[in-house]
CSV table of C-alpha atoms in Angstrom, one decimal:
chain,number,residue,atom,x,y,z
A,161,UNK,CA,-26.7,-9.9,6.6
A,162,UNK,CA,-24.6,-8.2,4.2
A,163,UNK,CA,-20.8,-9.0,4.0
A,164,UNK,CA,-18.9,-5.6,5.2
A,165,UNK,CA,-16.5,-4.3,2.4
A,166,UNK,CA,-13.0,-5.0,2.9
A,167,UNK,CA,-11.2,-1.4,3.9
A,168,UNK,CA,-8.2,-0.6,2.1
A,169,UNK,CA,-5.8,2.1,2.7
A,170,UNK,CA,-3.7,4.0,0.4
A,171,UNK,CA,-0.6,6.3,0.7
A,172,UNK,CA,-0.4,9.6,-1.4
A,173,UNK,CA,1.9,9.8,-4.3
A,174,UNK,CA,3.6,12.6,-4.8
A,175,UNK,CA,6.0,12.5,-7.5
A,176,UNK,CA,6.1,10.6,-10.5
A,177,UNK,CA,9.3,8.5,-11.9
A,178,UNK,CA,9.3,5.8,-14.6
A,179,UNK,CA,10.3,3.4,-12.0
A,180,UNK,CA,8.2,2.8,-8.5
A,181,UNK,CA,9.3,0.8,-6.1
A,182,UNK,CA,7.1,-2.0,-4.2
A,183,UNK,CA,4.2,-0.8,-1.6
A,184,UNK,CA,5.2,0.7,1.4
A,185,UNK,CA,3.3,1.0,4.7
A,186,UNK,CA,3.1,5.1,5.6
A,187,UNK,CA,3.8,3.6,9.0
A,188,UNK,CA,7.1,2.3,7.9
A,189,UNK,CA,8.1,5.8,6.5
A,190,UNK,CA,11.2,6.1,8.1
A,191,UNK,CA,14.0,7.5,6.0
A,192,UNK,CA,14.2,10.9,4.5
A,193,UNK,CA,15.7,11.3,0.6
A,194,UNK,CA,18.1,14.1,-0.3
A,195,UNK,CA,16.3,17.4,-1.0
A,196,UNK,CA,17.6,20.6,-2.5
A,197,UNK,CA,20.7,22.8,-2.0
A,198,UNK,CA,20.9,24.8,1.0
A,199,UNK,CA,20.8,28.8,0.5
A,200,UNK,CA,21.2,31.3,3.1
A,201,UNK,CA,19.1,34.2,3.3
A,202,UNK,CA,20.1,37.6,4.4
A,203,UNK,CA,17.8,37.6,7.5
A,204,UNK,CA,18.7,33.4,7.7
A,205,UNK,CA,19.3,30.2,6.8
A,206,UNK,CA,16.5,28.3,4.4
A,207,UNK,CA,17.3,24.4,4.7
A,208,UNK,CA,17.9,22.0,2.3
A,209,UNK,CA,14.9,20.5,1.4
A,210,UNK,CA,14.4,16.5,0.6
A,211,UNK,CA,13.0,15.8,-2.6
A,212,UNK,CA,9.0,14.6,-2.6
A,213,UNK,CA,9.0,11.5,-1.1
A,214,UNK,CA,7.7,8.8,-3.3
A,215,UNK,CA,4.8,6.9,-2.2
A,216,UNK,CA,2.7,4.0,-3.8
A,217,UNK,CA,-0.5,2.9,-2.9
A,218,UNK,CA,-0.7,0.0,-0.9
A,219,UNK,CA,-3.4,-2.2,-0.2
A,220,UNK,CA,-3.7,-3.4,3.4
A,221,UNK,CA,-6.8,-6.0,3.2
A,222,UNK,CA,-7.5,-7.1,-0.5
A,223,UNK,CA,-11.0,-6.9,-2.3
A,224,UNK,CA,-12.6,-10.9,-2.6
A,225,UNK,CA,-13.7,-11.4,-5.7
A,226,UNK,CA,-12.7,-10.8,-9.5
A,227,UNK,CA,-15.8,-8.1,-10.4
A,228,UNK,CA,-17.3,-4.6,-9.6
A,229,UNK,CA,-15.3,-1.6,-8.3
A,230,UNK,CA,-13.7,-2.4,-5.4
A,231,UNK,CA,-12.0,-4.8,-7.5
A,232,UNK,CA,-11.2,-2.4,-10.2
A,233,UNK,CA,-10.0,-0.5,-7.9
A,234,UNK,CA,-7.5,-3.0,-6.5
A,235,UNK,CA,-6.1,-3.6,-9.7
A,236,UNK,CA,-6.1,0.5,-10.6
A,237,UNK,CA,-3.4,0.6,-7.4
A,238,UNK,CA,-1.5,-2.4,-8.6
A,239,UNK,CA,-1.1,-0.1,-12.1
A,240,UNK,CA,0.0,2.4,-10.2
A,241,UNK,CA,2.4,0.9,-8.5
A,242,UNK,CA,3.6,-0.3,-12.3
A,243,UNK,CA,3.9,3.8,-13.1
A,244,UNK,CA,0.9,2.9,-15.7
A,245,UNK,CA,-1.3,6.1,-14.6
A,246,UNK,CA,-2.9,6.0,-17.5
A,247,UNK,CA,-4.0,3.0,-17.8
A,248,UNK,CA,-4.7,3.3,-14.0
A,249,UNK,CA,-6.8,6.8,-14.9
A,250,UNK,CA,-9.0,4.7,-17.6
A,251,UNK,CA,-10.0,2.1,-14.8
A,252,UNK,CA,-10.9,5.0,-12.3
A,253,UNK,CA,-12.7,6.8,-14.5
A,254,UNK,CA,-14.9,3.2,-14.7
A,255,UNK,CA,-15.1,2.6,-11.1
A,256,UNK,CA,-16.6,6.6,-10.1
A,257,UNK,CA,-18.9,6.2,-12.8
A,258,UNK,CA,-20.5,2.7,-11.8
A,259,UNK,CA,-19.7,3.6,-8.1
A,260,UNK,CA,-20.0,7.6,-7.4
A,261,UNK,CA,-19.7,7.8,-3.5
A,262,UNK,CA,-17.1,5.6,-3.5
A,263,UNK,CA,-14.5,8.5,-2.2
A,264,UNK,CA,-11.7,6.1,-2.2
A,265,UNK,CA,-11.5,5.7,-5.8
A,266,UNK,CA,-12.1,9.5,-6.3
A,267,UNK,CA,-9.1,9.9,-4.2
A,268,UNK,CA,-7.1,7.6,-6.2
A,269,UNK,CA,-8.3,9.3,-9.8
A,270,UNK,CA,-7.4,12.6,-8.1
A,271,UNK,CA,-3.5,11.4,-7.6
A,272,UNK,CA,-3.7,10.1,-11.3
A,273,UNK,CA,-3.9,13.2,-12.6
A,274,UNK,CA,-1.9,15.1,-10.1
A,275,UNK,CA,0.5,12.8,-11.7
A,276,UNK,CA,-0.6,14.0,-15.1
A,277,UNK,CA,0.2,17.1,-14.0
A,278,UNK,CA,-3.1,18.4,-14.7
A,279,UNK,CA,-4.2,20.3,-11.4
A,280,UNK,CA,-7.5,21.5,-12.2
A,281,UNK,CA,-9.2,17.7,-12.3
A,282,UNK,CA,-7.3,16.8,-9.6
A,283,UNK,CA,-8.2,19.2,-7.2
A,284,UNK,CA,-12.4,18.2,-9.0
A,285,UNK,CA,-11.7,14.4,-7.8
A,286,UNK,CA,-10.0,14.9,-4.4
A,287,UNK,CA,-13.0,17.6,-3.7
A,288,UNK,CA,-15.7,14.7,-4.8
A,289,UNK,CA,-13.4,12.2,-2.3
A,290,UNK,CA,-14.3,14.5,0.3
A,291,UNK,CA,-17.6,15.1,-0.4
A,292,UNK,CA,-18.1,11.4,-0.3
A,293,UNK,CA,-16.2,10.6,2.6
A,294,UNK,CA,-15.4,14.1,4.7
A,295,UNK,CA,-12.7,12.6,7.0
A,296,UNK,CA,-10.6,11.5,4.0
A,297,UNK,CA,-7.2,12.8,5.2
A,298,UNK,CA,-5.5,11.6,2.6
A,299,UNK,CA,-7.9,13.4,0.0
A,300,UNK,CA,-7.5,16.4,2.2
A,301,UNK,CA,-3.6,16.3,2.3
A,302,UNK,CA,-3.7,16.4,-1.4
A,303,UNK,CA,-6.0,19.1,-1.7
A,304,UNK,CA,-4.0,21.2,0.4
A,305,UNK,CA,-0.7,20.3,-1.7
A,306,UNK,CA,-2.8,21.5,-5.0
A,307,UNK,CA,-3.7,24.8,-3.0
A,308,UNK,CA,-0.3,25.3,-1.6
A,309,UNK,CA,0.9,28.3,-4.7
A,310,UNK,CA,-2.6,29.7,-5.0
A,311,UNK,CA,-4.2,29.9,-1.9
A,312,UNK,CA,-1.8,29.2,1.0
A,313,UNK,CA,-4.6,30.4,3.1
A,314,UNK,CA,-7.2,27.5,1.6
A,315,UNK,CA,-3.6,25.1,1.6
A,316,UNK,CA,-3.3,25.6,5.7
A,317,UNK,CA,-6.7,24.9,5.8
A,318,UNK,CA,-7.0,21.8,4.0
A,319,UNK,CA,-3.3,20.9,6.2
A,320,UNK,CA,-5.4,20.9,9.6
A,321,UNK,CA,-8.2,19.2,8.4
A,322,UNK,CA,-5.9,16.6,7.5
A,323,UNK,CA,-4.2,16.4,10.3
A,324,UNK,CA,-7.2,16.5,12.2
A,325,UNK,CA,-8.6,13.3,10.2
A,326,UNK,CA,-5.0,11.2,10.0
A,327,UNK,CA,-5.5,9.5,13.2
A,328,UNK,CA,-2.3,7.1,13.4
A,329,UNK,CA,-1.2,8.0,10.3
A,330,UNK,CA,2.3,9.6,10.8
A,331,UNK,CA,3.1,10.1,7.1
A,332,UNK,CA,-0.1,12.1,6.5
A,333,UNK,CA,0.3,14.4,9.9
A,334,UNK,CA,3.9,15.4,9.0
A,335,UNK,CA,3.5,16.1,5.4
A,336,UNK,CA,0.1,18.2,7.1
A,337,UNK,CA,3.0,20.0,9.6
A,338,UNK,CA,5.6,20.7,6.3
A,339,UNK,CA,2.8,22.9,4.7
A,340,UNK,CA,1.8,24.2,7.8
A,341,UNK,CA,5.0,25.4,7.7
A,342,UNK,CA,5.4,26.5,4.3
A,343,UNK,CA,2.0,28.5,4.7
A,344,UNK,CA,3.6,30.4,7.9
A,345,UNK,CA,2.1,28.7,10.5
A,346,UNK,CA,5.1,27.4,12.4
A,347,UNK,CA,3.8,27.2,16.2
A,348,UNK,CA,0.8,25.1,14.7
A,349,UNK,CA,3.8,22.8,12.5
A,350,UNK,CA,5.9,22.6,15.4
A,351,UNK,CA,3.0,21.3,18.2
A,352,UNK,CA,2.5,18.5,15.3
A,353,UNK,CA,6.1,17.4,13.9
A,354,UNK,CA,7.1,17.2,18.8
A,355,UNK,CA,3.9,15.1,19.0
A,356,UNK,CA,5.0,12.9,16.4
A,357,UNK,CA,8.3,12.7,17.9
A,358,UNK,CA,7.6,11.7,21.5
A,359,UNK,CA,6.6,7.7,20.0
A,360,UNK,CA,9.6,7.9,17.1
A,361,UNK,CA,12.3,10.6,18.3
A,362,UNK,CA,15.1,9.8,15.6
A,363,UNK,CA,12.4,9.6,12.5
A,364,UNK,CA,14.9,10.7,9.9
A,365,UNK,CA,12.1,12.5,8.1
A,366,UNK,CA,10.6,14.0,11.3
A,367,UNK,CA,14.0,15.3,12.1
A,368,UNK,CA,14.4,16.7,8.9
A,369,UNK,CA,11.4,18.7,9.6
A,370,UNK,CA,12.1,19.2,12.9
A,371,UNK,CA,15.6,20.8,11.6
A,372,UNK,CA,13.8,22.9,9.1
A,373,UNK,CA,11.0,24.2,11.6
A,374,UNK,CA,13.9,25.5,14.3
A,375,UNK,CA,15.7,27.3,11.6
A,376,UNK,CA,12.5,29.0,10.8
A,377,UNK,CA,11.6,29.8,14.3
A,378,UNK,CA,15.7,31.3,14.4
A,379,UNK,CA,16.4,28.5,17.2
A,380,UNK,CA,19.7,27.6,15.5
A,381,UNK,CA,20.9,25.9,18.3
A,382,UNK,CA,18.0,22.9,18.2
A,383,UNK,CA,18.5,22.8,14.7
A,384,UNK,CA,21.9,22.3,14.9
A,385,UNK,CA,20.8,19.6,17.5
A,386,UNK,CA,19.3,17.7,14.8
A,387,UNK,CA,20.9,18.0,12.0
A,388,UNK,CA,23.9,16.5,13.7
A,389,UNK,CA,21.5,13.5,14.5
A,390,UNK,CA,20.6,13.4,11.1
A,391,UNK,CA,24.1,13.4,10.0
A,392,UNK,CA,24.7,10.5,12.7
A,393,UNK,CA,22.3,8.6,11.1
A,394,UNK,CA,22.8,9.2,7.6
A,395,UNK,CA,26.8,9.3,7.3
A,396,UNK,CA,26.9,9.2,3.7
A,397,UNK,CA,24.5,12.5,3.1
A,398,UNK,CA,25.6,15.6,2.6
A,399,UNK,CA,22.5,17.3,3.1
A,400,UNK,CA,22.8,17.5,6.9
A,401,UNK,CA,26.3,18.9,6.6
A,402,UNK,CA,25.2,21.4,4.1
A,403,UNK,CA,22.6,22.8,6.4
A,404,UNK,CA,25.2,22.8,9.5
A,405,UNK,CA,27.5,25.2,6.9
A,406,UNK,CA,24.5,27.5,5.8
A,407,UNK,CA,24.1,27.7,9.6
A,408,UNK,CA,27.6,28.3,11.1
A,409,UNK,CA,28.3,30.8,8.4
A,410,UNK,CA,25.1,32.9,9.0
A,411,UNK,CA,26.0,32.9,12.9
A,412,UNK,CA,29.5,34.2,11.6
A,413,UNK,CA,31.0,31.1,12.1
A,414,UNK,CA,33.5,31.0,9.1
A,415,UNK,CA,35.7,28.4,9.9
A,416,UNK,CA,33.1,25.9,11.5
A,417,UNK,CA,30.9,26.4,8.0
A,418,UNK,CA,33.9,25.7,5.7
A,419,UNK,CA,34.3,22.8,7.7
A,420,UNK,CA,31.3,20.9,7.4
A,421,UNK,CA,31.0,22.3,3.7
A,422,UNK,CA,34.2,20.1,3.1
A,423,UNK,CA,32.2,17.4,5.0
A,424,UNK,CA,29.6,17.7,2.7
A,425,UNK,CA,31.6,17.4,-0.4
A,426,UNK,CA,33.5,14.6,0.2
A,427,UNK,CA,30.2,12.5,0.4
A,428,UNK,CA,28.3,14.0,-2.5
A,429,UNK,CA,30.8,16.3,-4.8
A,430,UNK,CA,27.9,18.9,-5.7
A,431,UNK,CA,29.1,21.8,-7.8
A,432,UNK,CA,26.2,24.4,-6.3
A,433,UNK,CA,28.1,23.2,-3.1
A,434,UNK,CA,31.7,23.7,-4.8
A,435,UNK,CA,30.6,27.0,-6.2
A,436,UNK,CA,30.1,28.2,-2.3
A,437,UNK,CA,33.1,27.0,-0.5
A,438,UNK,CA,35.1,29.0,-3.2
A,439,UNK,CA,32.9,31.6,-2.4
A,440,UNK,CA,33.6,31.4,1.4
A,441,UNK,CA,37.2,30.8,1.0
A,442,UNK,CA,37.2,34.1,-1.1
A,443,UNK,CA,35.3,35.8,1.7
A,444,UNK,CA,37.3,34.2,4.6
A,445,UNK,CA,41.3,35.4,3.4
A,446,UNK,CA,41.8,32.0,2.7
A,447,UNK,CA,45.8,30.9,0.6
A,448,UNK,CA,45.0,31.7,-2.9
A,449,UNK,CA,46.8,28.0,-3.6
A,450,UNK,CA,43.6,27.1,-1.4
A,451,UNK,CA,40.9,28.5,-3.8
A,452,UNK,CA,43.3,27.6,-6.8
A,453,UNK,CA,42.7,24.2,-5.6
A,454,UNK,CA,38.9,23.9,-5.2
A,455,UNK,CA,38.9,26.0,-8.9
A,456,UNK,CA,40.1,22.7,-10.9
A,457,UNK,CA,38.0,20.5,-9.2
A,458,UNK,CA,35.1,22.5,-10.1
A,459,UNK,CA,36.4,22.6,-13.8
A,460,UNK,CA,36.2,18.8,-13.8
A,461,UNK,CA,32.6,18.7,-13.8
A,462,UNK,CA,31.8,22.7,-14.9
A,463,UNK,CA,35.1,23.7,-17.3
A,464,UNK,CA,34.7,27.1,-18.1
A,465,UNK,CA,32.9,29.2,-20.7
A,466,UNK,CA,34.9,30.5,-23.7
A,467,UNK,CA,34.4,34.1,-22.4
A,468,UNK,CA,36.5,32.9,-19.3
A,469,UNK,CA,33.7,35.0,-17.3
A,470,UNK,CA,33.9,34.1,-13.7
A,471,UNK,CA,31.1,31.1,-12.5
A,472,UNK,CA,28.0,33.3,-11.0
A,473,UNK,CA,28.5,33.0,-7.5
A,474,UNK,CA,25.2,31.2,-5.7
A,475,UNK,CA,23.0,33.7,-3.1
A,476,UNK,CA,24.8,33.4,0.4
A,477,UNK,CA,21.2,31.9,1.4
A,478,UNK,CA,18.4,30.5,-0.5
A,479,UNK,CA,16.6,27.2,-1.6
């Protein structure tokens, strides 16, 4: 009888830095990471959003032995890992060639070069993953990421079919549910991100979405719900407090957004954020001594320009 392979499983990267931390189950994805500044539209309030999430491939059985692809492919993750992704590419490249249906490694090329930033082979190699393996969620996930500017319809597409494949895989169904989202299909988003919830109701990352999917839907009340979870959880991130503000002052709220805007700042002293308190003080009557005051602490990280032209004021709402 033949010996069965060894299965491995991988997380998707995302986002490249020079530096990549250790492997990290998907499982274990707990903790969300500070996204963008808040904005808020005329018609609402878009949330802050958390910056990609970093993820590293991570090996759950190992390959035996020191030859062949599965092998090479082992120690293609473990370069990974390192941030080589070039080196990483090179050993791919080896391993689809000597093994062509092995979807896996196709999977793990296509993230290469989505690192690479080179879109158009990356989208090739996640299509061969799922020709070679058609349940690949993972590869399917990825796809729908590439598609997400071009094609939203293809992207939502690609979203449910990952979903649809991810089985326990938590990281791979909510990231499936953000472009869901992002593509306009919010009831479909929402039925995933409350399923996720009912085993793991205070998943930081789940809540984030959770936050961003009720301000879509205009429940600002359940969003409010959870961002003051989020903030509960996270007391040293502004992000929660900033959405609170973007909220409160779209509901007409003045005094309850300046509030947590101050909240905000004292954790994280962001000048976008700086910019819009002045703004809202302006708006709100508030003591000119008030807005004086806020002025010179934005000068000591934004000092003026030489034409002594007023800072442009940030969109009341926006990403």
């Amino acid at each position: 009888m033949h010996r069965k392979t060894p299965m491995l499983r991988v997380c998707t990267m995302t986002a490249f830095a020079l530096a990549i931390t250790a492997s990290v189950a998907a499982s274990q994805d707990q903790r969300g990471t500070p996204r963008k500044e808040t904005v808020a539209p005329k018609k609402g309030v878009v949330p802050v959003r958390p910056a990609p999430e970093r993820k590293v491939p991570e090996i759950v059985e190992p390959s035996k032995g020191t030859k062949g692809p599965f092998h090479d492919l082992k120690v293609a993750m473990g370069l990974l890992t390192k941030a080589r992704v070039g080196a990483a590419r090179q050993l791919l490249e080896k391993v689809v060639k000597d093994a062509p249906k092995f979807g896996e490694a196709w999977h793990q090329l296509a993230l290469c070069h989505e690192l690479g930033n080179n879109a158009e082979a990356a989208q090739q190699s996640a299509s061969m993953a799922l020709r070679c393996e058609p349940k690949h969620a993972r590869a399917a996930l990825l796809l729908a990421r590439l598609s997400l500017r071009e094609d939203p319809v293809l992207a939502s597409d690609y979203a449910r079919r990952a979903n649809q494949n991810a089985a326990s895989d938590v990281a791979v169904r909510r990231d499936a549910a953000h472009i869901l989202m992002d593509t306009g299909n919010l009831d479909e988003a929402h039925e995933i991100a409350e399923s996720l919830a009912k085993n793991d109701p205070t998943n930081q990352r789940l809540l984030t979405l959770r936050s961003e999917l009720a301000i879509a839907m205009r429940d600002f009340d359940t969003a409010t719900k959870h961002l003051q979870t989020l903030a509960l959880l996270r007391p040293g991130d502004p992000l929660p407090y900033e959405n609170l503000a973007g909220i409160a002052w779209s509901r007409g709220h003045q005094a309850e957004a300046i509030s947590a805007l101050e909240h905000a700042l004292r954790r994280r002293p962001k000048p976008e954020a700086r910019k819009r308190l002045i703004q809202w003080l302006e708006e709100s009557g508030a003591p000119a001594e008030r807005i004086a005051a806020e002025r010179r602490e934005l000068q000591k990280v934004v000092p003026e320009t030489p034409s002594e032209e007023p800072a442009e004021r940030p969109k009341p709402v926006g990403r």
